Every structure is written in C-alpha cells, then in structure tokens.
PDB file of C-alpha atoms and ligand atoms in Angstrom:
ATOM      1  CA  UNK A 706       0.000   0.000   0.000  1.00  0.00           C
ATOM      2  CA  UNK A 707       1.368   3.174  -1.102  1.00  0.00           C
ATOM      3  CA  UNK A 708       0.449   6.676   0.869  1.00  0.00           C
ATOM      4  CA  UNK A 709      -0.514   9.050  -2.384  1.00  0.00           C
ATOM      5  CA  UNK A 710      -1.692  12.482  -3.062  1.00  0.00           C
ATOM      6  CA  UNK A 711      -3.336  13.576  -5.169  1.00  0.00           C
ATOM      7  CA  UNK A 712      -4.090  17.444  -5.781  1.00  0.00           C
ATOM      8  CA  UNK A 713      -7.639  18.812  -7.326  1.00  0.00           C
ATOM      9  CA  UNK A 714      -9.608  15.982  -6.668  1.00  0.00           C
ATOM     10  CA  UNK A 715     -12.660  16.981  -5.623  1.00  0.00           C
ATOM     11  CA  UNK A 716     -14.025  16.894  -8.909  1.00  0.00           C
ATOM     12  CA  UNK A 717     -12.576  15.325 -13.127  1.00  0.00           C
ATOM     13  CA  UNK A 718     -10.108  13.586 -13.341  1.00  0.00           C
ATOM     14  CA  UNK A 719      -8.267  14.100 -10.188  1.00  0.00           C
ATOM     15  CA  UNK A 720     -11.689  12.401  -8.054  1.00  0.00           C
ATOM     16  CA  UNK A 721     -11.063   9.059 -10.437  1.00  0.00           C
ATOM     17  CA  UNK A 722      -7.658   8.763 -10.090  1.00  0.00           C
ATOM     18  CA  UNK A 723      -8.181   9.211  -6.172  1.00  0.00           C
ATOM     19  CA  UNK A 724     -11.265   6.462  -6.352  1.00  0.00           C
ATOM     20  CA  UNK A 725      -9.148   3.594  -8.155  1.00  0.00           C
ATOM     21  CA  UNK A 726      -5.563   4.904  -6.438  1.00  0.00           C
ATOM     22  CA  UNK A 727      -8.189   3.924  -2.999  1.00  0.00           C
ATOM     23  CA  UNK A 728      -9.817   0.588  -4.656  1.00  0.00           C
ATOM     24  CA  UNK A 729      -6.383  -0.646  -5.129  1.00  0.00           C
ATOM     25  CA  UNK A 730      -5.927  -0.138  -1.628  1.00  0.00           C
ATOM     26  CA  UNK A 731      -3.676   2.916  -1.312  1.00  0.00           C
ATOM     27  CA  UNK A 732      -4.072   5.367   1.173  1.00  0.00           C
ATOM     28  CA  UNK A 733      -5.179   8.435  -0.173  1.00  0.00           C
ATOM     29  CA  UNK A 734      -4.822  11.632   0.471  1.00  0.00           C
ATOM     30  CA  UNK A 735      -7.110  14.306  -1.822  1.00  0.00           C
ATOM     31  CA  UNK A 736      -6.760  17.945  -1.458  1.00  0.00           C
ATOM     32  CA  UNK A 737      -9.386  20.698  -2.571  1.00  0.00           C
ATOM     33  CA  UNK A 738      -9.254  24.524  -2.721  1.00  0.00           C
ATOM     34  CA  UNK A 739     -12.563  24.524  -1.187  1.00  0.00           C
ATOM     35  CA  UNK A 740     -13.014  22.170   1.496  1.00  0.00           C
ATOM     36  CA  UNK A 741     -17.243  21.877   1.175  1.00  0.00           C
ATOM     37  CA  UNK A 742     -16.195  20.395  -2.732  1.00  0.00           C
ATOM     38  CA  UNK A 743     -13.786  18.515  -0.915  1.00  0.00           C
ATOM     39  CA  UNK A 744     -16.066  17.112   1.930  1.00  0.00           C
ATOM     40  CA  UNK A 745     -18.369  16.104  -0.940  1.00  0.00           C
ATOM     41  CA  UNK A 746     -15.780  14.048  -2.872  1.00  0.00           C
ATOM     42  CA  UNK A 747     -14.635  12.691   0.204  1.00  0.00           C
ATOM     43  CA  UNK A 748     -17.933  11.634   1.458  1.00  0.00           C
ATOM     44  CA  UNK A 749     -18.945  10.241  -2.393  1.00  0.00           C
ATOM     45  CA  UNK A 750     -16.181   8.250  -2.185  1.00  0.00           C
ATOM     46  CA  UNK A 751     -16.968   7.087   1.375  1.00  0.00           C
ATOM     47  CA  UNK A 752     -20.625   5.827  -0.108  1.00  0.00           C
ATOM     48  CA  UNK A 753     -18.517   3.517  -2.053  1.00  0.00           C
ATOM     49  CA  UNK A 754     -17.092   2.268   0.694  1.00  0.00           C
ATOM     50  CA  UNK A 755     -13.654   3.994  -0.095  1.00  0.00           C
ATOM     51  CA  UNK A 756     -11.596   6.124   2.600  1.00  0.00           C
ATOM     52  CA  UNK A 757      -9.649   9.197   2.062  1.00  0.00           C
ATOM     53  CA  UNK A 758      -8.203  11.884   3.573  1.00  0.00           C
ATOM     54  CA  UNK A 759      -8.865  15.405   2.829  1.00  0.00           C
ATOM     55  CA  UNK A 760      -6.402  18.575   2.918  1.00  0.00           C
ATOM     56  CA  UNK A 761      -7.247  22.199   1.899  1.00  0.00           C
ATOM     57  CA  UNK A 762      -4.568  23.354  -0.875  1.00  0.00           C
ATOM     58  CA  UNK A 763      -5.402  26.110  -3.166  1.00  0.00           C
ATOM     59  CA  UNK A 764      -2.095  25.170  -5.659  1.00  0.00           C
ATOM     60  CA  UNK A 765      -1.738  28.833  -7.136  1.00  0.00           C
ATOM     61  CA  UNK A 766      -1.123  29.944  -3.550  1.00  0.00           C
ATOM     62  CA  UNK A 767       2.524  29.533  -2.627  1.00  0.00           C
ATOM     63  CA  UNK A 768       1.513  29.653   1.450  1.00  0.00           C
ATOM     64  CA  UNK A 769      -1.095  27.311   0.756  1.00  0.00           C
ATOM     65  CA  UNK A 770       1.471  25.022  -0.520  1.00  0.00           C
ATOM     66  CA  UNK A 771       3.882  25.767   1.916  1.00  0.00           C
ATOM     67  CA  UNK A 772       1.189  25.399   4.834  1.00  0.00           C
ATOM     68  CA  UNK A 773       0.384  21.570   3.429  1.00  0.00           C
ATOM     69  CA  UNK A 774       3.578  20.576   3.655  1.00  0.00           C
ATOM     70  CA  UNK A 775       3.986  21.403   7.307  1.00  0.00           C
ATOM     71  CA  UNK A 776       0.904  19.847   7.930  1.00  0.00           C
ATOM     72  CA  UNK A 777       1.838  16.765   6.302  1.00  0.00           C
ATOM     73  CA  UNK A 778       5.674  16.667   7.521  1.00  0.00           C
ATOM     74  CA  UNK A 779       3.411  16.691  11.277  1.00  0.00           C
ATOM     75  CA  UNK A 780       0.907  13.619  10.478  1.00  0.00           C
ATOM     76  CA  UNK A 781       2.975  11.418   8.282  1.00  0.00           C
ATOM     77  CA  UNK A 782       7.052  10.393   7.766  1.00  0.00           C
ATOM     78  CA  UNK A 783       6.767   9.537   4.498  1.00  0.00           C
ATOM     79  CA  UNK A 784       4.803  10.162   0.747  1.00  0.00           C
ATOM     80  CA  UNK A 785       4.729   7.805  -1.825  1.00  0.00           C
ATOM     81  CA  UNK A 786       3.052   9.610  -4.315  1.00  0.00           C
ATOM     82  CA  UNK A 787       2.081  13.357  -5.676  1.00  0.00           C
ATOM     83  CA  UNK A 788      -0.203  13.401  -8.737  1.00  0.00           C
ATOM     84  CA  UNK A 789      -0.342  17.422  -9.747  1.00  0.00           C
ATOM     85  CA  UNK A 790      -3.754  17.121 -11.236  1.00  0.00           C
ATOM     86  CA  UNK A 791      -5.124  20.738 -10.354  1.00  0.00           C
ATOM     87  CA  UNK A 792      -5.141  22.795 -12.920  1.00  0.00           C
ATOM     88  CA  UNK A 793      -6.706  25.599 -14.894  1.00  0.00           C
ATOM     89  CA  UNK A 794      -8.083  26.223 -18.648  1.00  0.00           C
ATOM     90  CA  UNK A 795      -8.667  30.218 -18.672  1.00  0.00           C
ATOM     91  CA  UNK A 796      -8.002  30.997 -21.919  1.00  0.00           C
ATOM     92  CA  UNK A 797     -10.220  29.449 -24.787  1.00  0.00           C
ATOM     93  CA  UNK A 798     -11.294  31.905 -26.749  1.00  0.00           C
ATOM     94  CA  UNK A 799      -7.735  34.538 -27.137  1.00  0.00           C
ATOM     95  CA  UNK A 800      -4.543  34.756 -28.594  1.00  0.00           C
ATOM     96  CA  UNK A 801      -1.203  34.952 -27.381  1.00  0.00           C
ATOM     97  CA  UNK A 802      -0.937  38.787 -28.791  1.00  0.00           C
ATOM     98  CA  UNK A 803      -4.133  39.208 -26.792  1.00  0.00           C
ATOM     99  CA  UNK A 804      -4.659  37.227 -23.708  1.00  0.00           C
ATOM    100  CA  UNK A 805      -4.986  39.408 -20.656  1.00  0.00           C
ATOM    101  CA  UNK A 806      -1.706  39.144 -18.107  1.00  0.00           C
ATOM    102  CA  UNK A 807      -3.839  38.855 -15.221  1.00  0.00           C
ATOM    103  CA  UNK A 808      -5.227  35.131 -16.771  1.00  0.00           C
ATOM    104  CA  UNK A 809      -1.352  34.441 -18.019  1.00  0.00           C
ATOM    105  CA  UNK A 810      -0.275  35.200 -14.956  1.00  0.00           C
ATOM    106  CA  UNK A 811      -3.197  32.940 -12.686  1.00  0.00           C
ATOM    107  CA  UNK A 812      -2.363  30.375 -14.952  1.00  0.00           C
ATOM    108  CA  UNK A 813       1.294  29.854 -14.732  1.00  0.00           C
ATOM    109  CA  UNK A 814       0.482  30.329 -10.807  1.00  0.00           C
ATOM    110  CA  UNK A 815      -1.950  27.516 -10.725  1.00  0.00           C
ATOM    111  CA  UNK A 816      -0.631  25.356 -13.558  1.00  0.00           C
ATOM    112  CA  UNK A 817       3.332  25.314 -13.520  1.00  0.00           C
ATOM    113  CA  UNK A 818       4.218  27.540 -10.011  1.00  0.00           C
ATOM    114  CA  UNK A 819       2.264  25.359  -7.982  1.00  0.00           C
ATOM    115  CA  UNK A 820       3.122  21.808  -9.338  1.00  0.00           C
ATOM    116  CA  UNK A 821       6.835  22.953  -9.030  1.00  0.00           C
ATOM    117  CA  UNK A 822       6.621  24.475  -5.500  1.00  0.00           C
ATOM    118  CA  UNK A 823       4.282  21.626  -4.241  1.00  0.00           C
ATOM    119  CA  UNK A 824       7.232  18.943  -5.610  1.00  0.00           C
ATOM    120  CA  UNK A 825      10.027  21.069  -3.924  1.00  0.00           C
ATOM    121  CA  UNK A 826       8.009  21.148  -0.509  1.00  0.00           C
ATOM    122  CA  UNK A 827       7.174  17.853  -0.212  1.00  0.00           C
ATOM    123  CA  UNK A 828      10.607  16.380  -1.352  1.00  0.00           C
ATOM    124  CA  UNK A 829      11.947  15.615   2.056  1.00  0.00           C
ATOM    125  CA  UNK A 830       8.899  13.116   2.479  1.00  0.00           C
ATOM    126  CA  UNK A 831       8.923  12.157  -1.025  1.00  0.00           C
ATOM    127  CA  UNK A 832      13.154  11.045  -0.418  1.00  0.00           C
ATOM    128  CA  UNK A 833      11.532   8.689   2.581  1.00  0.00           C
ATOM    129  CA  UNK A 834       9.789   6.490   0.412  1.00  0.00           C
ATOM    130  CA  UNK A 835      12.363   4.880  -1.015  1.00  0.00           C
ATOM    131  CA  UNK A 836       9.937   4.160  -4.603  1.00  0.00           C
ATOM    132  CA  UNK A 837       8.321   7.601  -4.539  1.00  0.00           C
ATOM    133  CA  UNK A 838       6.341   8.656  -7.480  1.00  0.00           C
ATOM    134  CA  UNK A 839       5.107  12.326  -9.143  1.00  0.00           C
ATOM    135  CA  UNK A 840       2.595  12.494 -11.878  1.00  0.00           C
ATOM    136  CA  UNK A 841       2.020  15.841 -13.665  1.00  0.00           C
ATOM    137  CA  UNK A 842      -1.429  16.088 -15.667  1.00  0.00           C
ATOM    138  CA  UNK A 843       0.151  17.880 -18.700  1.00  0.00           C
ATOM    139  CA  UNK A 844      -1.698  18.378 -22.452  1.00  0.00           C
ATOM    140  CA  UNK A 845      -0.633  17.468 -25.832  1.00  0.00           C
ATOM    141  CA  UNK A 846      -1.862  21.567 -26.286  1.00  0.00           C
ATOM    142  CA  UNK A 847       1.694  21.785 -24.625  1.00  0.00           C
ATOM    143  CA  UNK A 848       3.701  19.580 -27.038  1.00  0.00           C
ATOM    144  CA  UNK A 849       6.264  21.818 -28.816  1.00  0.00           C
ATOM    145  CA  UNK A 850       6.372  19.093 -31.183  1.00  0.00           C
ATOM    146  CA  UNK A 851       2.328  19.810 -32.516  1.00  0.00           C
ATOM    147  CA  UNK A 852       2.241  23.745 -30.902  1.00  0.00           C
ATOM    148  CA  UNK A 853      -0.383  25.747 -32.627  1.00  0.00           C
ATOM    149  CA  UNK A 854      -2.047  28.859 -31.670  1.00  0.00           C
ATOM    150  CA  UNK A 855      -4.635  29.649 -29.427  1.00  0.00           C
ATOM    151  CA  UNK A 856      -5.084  28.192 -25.904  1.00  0.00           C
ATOM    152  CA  UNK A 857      -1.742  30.675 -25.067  1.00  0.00           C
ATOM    153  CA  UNK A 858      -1.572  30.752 -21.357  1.00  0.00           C
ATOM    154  CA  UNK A 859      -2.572  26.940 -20.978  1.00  0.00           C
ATOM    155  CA  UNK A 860      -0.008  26.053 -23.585  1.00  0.00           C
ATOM    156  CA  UNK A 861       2.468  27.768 -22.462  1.00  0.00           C
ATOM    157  CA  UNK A 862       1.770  26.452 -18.332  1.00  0.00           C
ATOM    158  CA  UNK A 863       1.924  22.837 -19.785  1.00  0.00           C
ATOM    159  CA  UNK A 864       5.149  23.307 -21.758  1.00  0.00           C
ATOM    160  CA  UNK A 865       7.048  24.385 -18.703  1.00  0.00           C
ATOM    161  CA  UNK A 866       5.682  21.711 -16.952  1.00  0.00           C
ATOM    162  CA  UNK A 867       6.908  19.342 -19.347  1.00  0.00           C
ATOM    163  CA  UNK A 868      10.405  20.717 -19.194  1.00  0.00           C
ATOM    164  CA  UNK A 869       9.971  20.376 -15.192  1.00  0.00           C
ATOM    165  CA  UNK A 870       9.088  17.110 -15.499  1.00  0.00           C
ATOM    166  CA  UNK A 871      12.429  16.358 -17.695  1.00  0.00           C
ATOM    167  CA  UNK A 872      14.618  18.328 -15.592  1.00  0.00           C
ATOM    168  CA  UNK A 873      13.252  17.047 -11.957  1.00  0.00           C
ATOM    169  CA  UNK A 874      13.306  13.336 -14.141  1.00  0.00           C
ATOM    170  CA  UNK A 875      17.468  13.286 -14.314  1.00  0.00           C
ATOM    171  CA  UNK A 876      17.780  15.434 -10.891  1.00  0.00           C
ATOM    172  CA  UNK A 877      15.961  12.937  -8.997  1.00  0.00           C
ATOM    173  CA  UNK A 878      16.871   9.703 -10.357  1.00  0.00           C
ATOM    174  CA  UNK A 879      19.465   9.667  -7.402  1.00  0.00           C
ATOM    175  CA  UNK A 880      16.334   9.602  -4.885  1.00  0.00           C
ATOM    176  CA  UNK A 881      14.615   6.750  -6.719  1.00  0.00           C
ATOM    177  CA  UNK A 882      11.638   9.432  -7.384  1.00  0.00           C
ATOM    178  CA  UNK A 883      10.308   8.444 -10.688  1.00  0.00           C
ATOM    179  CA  UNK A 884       8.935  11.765 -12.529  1.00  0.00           C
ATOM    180  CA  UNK A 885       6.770  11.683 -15.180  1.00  0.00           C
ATOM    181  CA  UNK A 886       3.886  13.850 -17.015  1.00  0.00           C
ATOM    182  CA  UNK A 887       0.860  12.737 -18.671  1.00  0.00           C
ATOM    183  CA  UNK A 888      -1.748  13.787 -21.763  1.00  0.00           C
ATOM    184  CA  UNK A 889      -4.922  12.161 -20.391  1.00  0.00           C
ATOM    185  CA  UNK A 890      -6.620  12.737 -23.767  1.00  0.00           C
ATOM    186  CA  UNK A 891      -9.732  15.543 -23.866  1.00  0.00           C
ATOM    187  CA  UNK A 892     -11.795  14.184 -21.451  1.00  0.00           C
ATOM    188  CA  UNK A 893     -15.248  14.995 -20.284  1.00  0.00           C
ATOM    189  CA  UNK A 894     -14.853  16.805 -17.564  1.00  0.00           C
ATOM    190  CA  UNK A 895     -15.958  20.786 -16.388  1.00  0.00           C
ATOM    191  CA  UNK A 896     -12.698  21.635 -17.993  1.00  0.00           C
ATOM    192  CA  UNK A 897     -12.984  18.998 -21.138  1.00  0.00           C
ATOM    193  CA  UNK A 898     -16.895  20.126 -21.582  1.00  0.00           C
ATOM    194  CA  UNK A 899     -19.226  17.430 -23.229  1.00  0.00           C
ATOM    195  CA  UNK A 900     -17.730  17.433 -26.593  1.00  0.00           C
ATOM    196  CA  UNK A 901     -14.606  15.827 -25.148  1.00  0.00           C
ATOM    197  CA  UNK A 902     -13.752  12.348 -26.313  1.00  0.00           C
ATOM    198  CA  UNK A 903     -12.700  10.068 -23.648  1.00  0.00           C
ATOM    199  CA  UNK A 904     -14.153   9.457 -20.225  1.00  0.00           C
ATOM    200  CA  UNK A 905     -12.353  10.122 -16.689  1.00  0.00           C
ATOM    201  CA  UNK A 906     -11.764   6.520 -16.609  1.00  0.00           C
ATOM    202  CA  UNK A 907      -9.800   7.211 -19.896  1.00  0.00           C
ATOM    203  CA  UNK A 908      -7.946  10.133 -18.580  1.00  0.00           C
ATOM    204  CA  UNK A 909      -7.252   8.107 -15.040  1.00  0.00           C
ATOM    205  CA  UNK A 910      -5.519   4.998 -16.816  1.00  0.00           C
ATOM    206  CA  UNK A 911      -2.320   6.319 -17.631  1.00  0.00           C
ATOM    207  CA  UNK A 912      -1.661   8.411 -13.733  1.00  0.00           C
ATOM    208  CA  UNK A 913      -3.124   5.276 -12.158  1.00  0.00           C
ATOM    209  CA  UNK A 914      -0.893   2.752 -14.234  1.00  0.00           C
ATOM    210  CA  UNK A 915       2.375   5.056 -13.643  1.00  0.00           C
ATOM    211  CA  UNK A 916       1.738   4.907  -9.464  1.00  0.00           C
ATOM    212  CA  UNK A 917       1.309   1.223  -9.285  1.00  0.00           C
ATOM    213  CA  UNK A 918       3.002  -0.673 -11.846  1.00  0.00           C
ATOM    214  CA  UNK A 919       6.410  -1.761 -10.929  1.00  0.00           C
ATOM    215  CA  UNK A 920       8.916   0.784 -11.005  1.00  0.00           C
ATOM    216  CA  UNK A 921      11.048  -1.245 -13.443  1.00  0.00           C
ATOM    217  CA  UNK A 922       9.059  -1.382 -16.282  1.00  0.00           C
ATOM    218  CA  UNK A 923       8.279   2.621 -15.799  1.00  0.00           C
ATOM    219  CA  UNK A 924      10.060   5.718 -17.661  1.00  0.00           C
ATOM    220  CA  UNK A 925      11.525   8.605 -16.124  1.00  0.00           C
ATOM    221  CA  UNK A 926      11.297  11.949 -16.899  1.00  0.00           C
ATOM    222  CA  UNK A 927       8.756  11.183 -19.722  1.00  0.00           C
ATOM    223  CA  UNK A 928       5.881  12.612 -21.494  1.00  0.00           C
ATOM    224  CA  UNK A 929       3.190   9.570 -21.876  1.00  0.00           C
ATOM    225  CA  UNK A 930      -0.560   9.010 -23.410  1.00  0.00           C
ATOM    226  CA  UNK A 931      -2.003   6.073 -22.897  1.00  0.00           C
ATOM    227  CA  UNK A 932       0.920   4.240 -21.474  1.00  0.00           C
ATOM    228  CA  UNK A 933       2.912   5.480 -24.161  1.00  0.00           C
ATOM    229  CA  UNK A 934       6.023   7.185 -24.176  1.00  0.00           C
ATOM    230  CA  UNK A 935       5.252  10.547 -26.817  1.00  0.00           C
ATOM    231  CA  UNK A 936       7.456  13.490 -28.078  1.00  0.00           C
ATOM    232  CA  UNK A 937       7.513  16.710 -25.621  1.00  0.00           C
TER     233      UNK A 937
HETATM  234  P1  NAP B  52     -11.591  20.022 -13.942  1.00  0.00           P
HETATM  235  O1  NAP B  52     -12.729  19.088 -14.017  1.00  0.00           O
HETATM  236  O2  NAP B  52     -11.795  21.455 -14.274  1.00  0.00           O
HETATM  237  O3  NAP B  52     -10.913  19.875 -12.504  1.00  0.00           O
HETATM  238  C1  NAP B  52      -9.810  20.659 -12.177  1.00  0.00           C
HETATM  239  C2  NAP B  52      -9.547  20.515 -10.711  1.00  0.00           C
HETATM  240  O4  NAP B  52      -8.472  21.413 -10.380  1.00  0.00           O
HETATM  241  C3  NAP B  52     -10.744  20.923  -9.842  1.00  0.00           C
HETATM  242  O5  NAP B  52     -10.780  20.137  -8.687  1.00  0.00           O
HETATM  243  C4  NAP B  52     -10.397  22.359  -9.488  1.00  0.00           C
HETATM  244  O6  NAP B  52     -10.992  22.817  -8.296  1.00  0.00           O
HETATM  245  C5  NAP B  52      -8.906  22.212  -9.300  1.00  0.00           C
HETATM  246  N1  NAP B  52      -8.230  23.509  -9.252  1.00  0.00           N
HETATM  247  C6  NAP B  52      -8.213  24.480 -10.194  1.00  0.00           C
HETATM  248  N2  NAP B  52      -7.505  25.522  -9.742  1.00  0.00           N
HETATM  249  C7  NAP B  52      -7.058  25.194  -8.506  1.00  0.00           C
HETATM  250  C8  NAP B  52      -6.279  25.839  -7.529  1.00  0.00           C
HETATM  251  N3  NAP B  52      -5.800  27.082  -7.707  1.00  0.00           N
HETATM  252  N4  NAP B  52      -6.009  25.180  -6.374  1.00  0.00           N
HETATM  253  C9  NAP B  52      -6.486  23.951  -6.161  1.00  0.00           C
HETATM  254  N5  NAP B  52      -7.250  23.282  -7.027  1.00  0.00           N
HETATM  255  C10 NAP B  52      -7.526  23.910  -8.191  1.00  0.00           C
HETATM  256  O7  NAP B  52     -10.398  19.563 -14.917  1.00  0.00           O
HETATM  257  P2  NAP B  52      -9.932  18.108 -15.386  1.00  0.00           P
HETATM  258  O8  NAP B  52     -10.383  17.946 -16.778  1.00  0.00           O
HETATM  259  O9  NAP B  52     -10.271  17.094 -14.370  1.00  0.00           O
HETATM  260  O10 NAP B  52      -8.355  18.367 -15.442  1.00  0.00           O
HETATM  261  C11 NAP B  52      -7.427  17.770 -14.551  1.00  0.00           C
HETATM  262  C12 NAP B  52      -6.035  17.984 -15.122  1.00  0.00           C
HETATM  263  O11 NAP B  52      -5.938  17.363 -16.423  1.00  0.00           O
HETATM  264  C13 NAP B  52      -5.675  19.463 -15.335  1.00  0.00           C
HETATM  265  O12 NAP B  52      -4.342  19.688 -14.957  1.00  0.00           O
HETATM  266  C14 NAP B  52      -5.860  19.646 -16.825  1.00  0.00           C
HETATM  267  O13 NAP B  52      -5.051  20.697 -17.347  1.00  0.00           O
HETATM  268  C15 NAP B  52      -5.458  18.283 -17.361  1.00  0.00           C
HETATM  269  N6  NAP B  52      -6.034  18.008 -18.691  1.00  0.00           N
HETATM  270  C16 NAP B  52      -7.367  17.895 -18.858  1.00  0.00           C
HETATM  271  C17 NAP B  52      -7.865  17.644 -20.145  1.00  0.00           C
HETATM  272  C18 NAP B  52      -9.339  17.489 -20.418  1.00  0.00           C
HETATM  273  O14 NAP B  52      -9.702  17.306 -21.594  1.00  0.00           O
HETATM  274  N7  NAP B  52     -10.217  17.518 -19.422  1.00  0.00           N
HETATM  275  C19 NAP B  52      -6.993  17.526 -21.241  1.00  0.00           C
HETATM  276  C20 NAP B  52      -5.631  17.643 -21.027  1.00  0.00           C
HETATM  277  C21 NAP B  52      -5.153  17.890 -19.741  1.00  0.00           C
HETATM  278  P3  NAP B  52     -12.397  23.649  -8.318  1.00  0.00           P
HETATM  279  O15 NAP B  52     -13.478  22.610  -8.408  1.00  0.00           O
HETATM  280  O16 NAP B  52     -12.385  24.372  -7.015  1.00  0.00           O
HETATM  281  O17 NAP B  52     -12.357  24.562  -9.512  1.00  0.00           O
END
C-alpha cells in the first residue's frame, strides 16, 4: 500500500484517479481549494465504501502550498506519491498577442508555479519512500512538437511543466523518485466540456498505471498518453 496524493480531486479527473488509487488499496490523500467540494468528494467516495483523507490546498497559492507541507511533515514520515492534477483552462477563446496578463499570470500560478513548488516542498517526504512517485497532468496543447495557436496561457503552463518534469526526471533519479507527465486525452470533464472524447476513466488509466506498476518497467522523466512514451 502506497500513501498518495493527489491534488484537485474533488471533482474530473483528479476524483477518479483518487477512487481507483483507494480501490487498489492505497491510502489516499485528496486535497481541494474549497473544502465543502472537498467534503463532498470525500464523502462520495466514502458511499462507495472507499476512505480518504482530505487537505485544503489552493495550488496557485505559494503559502497554501507551503502550509500543506507542514501539515503533512506533522501527520505522516513519508509520501509515496504526488499526482499534480489541479489545474486551470482560462483561456479558450484569445490569442497569445491578446490574452490578458492577469489570466497568463493565474495560470502559470496555478498550472506550472504550484506543481513545481508543491514537488520542492514535499521532497523531504517524497526522499523517505524509497519508490516515490510524481505524476504531472500535462496536455498534448503543450507539445512543442504539434504547438499551434490559441489556448496561449494553458499552452504555455503545460510546456514548462513538461520541461519540469524532464529536468526534476534526471535530478531525482538519485532519490529513486520516478517523474513523469501525462496527456490524459480531452476528457469529459468541467474543464474537457461534453464534446470531449474520452471518459475520466480514460484520462485516469495512464496516472493510475504510472503509481502502481512496478517501477522497473516505468520511464523517467517522460511525457506519456495512454501508457505510451510521446514526443515533448
Ligand atoms: P476540472 O474538471 O476542471 O478539474 C480541475 C480541478 O483542479 C478541480 O478540482 C479544481 O478545483 C482544481 N483547481 C483548479 N484551480 C485550482 C487551484 N488554484 N487550487 C487547487 N485546485 C484547483 O479539470 P480536469 O479535466 O479534471 O483536469 C485535470 C487535469 O488534467 C488538469 O491539470 C488539466 O489541465 C489536465 N487536462 C485535462 C484535459 C481534459 O480534456 N479535461 C486535457 C488535457 C489535460 P475547483 O473545483 O475548485 O475549480
């Protein structure tokens, strides 16, 4: 059993990885910026007979993320797993000449400053673990390989949290933390809206599958879709 968190999971994908990291018997730990979505989640799960804990993090917030990791250096030795699943899709309908700085800004906050900060602060339990894991929900919309326009802020957030997940991929191979980021496909979710394509189940494989298969037969300091290594 593996202790995991597992950030913005009151709600998409972050409340299915959370429900099948628990079903496979993993203690886990969700956090919310708003604890009444939280309690919900937490008590939805609980109706299927599935126990979690819940922590208030608002990841844009770097005392928020500070404050959780004090909290959880004080209840626990040791993490297992991070999944950076919070995140924030602001900017549909601009362009990089004319997205407002204020959404740039809240974006990068929410989507890149937060996953990074969150991974630096909870290192020293992550280094206890001795098979510690970190997932970063990342988008294709990111891939410099198939960039496009539109989408500018988002884009942008999920490039440099590709090149995060690279960097902190050979820095932390040393710690036995395995670091990878995942495209779970456009999903249908509040963010993925009902045209989207896949399911949560669909978006949940490939986080789920990275923090329980055996490390061996995992990358490092990869971008993956559907258990798939793909170009950045
Ligand atoms: P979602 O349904 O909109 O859920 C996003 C979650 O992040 C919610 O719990 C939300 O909380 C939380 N969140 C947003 N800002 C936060 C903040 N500042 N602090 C704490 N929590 C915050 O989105 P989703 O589709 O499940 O997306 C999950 C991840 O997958 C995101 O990183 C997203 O970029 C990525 N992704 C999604 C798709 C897709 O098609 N859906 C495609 C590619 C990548 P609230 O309920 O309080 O807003």
């Amino acid at each position: 059993m593996s202790r995991i968190l597992v950030t913005g999971a009151n709600g998409g994908i972050g409340l299915e990885i959370a429900r099948e990291l628990a079903q496979k018997g993993n203690e886990v730990l969700i956090t919310s910026r708003d604890l009444a979505k939280g309690k919900d989640a937490q008590s939805k799960l609980g109706d299927e007979g599935l126990a979690v804990t819940l922590f208030k993090l608002d990841v844009g917030s770097e005392p928020s993320v500070e404050e959780l990791a004090e909290q959880l250096a004080t209840e626990y030795t040791y993490l297992d797993g991070l999944v950076n699943n919070a995140g924030v899709f602001q900017d549909q309908h601009t362009s990089l000449e004319n997205v407002q700085m204020d959404v740039f800004r809240q974006t990068l906050e929410t989507n890149f400053y937060g996953p990074l900060l969150l991974i630096r602060n909870l290192l020293p339990l992550l280094r206890k673990s001795g098979d510690a894991r970190v997932v970063n929900l990342s988008s294709g919309l990111g891939a410099l390989n198939e960039m496009g326009g539109g989408y500018p802020s988002y884009r942008i957030s999920k490039t440099a949290m590709n090149a995060m997940t690279a960097i902190f991929g050979a820095e932390l191979s040393k710690d036995a933390i395995q670091v990878n980021a995942v495209c779970p496909g456009w999903v249908q979710t509040d963010m993925g809206g009902a045209g989207a394509t896949r399911t949560v189940e669909q978006g949940a494989d490939t986080p789920v599958w990275l923090m329980t298969e055996e490390r061996r037969l995992l990358p490092q300091g990869k971008f993956l879709r559907d258990r798939q290594v793909i170009d950045w």
